[in-house]
Coordinates of C-alpha atoms and ligand atoms in Angstrom, one line a residue:
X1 CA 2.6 15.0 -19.3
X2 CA 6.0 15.2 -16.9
X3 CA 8.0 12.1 -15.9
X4 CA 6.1 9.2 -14.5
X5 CA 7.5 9.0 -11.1
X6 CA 9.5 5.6 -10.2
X7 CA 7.5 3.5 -7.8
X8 CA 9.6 0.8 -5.8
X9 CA 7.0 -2.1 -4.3
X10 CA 7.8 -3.7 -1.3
X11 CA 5.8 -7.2 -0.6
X12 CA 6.2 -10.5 1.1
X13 CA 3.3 -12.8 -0.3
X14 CA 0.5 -13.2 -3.0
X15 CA 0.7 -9.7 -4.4
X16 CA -2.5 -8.8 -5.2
X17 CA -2.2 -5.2 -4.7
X18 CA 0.8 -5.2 -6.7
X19 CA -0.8 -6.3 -9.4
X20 CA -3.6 -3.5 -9.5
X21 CA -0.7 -1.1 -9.2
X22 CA 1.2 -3.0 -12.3
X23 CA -2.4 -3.2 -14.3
X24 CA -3.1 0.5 -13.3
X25 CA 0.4 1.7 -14.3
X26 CA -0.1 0.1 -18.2
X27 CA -2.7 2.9 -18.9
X28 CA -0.3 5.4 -20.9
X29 CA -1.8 8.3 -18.1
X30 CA -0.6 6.8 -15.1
X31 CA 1.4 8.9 -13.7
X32 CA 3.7 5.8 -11.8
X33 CA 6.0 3.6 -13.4
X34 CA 6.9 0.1 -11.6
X35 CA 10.8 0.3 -11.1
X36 CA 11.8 -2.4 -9.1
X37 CA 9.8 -4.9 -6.8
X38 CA 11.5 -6.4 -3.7
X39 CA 10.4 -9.0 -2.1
X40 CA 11.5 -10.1 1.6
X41 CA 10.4 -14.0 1.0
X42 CA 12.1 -15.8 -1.7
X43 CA 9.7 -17.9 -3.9
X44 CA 6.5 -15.5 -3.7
X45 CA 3.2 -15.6 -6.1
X46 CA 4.1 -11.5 -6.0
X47 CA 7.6 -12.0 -8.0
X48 CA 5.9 -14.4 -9.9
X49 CA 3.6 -11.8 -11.2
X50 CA 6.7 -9.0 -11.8
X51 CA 8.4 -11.4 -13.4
X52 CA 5.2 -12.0 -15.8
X53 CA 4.9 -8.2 -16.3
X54 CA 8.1 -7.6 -16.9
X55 CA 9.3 -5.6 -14.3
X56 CA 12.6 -6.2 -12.6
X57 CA 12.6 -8.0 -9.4
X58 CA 15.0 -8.3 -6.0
X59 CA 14.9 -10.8 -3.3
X60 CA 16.3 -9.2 -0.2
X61 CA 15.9 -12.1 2.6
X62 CA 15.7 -10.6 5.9
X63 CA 16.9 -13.7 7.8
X64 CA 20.2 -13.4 5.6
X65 CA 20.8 -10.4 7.5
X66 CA 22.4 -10.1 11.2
X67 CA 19.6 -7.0 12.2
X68 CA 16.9 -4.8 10.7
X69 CA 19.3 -2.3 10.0
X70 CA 21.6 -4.6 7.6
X71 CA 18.6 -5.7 5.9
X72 CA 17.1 -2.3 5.4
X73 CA 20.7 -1.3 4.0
X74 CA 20.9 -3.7 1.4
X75 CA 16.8 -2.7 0.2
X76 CA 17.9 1.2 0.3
X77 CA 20.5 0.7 -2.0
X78 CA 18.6 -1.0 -4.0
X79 CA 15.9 1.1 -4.3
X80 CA 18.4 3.9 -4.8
X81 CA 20.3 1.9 -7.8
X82 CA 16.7 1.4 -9.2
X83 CA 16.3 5.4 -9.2
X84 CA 13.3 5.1 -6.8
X85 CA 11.4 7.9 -6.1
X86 CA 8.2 6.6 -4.4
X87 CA 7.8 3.8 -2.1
X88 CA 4.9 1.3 -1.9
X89 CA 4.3 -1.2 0.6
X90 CA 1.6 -4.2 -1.0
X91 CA 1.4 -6.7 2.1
X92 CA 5.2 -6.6 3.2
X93 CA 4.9 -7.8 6.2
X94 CA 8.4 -6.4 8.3
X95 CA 8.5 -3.6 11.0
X96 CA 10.5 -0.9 9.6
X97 CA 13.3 1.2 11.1
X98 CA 12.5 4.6 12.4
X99 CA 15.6 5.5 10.1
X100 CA 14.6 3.6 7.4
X101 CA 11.2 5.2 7.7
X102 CA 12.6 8.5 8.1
X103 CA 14.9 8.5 5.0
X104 CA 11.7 8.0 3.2
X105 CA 9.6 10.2 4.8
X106 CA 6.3 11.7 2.5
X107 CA 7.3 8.7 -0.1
X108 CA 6.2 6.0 1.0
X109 CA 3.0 4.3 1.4
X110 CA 1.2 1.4 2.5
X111 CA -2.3 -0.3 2.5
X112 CA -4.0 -1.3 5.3
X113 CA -7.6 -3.5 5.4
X114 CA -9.2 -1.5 8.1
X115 CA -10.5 2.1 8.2
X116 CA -7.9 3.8 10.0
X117 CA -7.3 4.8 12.8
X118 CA -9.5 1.6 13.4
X119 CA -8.0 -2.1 13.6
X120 CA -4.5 -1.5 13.3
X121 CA -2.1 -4.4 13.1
X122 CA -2.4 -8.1 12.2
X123 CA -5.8 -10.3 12.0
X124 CA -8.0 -7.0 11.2
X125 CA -11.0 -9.2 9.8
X126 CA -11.7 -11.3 12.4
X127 CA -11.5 -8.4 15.0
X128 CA -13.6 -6.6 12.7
X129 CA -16.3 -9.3 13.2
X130 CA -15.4 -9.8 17.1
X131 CA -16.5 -6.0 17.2
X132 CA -19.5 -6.2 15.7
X133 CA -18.8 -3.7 13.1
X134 CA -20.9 -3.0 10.1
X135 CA -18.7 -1.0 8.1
X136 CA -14.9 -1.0 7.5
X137 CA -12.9 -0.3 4.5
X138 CA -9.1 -0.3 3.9
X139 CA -7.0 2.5 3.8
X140 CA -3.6 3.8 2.2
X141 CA -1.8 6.5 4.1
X142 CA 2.3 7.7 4.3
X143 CA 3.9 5.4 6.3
X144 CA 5.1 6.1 9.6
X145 CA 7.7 4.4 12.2
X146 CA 4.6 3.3 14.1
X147 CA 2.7 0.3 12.8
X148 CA -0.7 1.6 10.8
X149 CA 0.0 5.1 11.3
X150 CA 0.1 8.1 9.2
X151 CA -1.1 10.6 7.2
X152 CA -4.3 9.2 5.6
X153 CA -4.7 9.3 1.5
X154 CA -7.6 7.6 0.8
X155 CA -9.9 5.1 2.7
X156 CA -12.5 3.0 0.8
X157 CA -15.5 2.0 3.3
X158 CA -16.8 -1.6 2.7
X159 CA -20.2 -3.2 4.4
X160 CA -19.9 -6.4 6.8
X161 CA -22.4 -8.4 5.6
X162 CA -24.3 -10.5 8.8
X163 CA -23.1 -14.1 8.5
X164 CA -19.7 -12.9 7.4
X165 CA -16.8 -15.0 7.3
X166 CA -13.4 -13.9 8.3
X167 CA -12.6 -15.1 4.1
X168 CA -15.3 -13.7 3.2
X169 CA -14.9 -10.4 4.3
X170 CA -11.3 -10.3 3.1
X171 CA -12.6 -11.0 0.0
X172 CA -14.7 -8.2 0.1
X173 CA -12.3 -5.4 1.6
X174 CA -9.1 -6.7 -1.2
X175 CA -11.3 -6.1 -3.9
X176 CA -12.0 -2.5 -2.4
X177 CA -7.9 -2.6 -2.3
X178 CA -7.3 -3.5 -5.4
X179 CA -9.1 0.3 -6.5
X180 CA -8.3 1.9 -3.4
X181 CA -4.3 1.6 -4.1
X182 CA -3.4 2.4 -7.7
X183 CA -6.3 5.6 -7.0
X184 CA -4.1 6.7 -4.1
X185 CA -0.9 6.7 -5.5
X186 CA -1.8 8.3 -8.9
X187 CA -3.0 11.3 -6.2
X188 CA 0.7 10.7 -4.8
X189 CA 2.3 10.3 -8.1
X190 CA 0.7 13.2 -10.1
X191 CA 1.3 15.8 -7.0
X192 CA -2.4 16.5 -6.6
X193 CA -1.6 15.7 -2.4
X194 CA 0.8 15.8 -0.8
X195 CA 1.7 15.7 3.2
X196 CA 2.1 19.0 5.7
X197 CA 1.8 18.8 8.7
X198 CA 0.5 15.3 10.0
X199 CA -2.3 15.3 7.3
X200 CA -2.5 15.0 3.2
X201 CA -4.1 18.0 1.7
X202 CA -5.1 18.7 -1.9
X203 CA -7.6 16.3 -2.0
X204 CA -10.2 16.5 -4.7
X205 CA -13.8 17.2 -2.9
X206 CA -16.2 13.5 -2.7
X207 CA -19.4 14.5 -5.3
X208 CA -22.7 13.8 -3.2
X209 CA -22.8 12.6 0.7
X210 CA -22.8 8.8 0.0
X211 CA -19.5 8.6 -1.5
X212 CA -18.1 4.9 -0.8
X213 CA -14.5 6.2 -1.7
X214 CA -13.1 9.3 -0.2
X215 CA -11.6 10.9 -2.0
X216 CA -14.0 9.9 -5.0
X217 CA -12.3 7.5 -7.8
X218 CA -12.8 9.7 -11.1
X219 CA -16.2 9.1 -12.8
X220 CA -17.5 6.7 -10.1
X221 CA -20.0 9.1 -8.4
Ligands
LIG301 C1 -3.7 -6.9 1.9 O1 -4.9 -7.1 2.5 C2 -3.1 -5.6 2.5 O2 -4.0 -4.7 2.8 C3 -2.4 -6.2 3.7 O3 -1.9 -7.4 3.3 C4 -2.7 -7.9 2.3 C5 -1.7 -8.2 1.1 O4 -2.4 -8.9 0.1 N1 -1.4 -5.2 4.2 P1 -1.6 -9.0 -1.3 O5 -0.2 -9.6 -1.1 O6 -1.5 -7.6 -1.9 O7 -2.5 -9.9 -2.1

């Protein structure tokens, strides 16, 4: 099998989807590899669980930094010294630079807990509820300078059960996450999709018409 591609991982708090990309990327056919996680909070539960794995690990605290721009200087480079090829964001919760963004154009992901284009931005469960919805999901798509947007990879739809809690439905959508993400970028990493246009294209075909993911996790359906 070629290279595993170097993943960088950008978080902020608990790291929960960092640590299905760092359980994923054990099995010997991943095609990822962890290479650095930085983290934007000092302190985290997400370093905490680098550190346990092994990985190498950077604090980069934006308030030590005069603007975005100075901040996102001091993560490129390290990224760069780390040999970074792909970029994932697991809950990091700064606005990015259009530079920034656009120096890592087609490399970079992130997770959302909505079905996009649906619920963009912050407090997506309870407006989930507030709306009545019955189904949403999470999704991981390429990021782009605007907030939630971007060529979609993969969405994972999840039921809203009557009676749910905000909790309880975050609950339900990060364990969906926690499949959704190291299943998207292994389609990334391996070069089975990839971006033209404004849309990801390669994508293996869903088995049967009640697929919950889409594309289908191998073996599931
Ligand atoms: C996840 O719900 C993710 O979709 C959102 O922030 C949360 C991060 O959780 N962007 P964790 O830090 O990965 O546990």
């Amino acid at each position: 099998m070629s290279a595993k591609k170097r993943v960088g991982v950008l978080i902020s708090g608990r790291g929960s989807n960092l640590q299905a990309l760092i359980d994923a990327a054990r099995s010997p056919d991943y095609p990822a590899e962890i290479a650095l996680v930085i983290s934007n909070v000092p302190d985290v539960q997400g370093l905490a669980r680098a550190e346990q794995a092994g990985l190498a690990t950077t604090v980069v605290n934006h308030r030590d930094f005069p603007t975005r721009q100075a901040f996102e200087a001091v993560l490129d480079e390290a990224l760069t010294g780390a040999g970074v090829e792909l970029l994932c964001n697991a809950g990091f919760m700064r606005l990015l630079t259009e530079s920034f963004v656009a120096s890592w154009l087609n490399r970079h992901l992130n997770i959302h807990p909505s079905l996009l284009p649906a619920f963009k931005g912050l407090h997506t469960h309870t407006r989930v509820l507030e709306a009545g919805a019955t189904i949403t999901g999470c999704t991981v798509h390429f990021v782009r300078a605007a907030v939630d947007n971007g060529p979609i990879v993969a969405q994972a739809a999840v039921p809203v059960h009557p009676g749910d809690t905000e909790d309880a439905l975050a609950a339900r959508v990060l364990q969906a996450e926690h499949k959704l993400y190291p299943h998207a970028l292994r389609l990334v990493a391996s070069g089975q999709v990839h971006v033209e246009g404004e849309y990801v294209v390669g994508m293996p075909q869903a088995e049967g018409e009640t697929a919950l993911f889409s594309p289908p996790l191998p073996g599931t359906f």
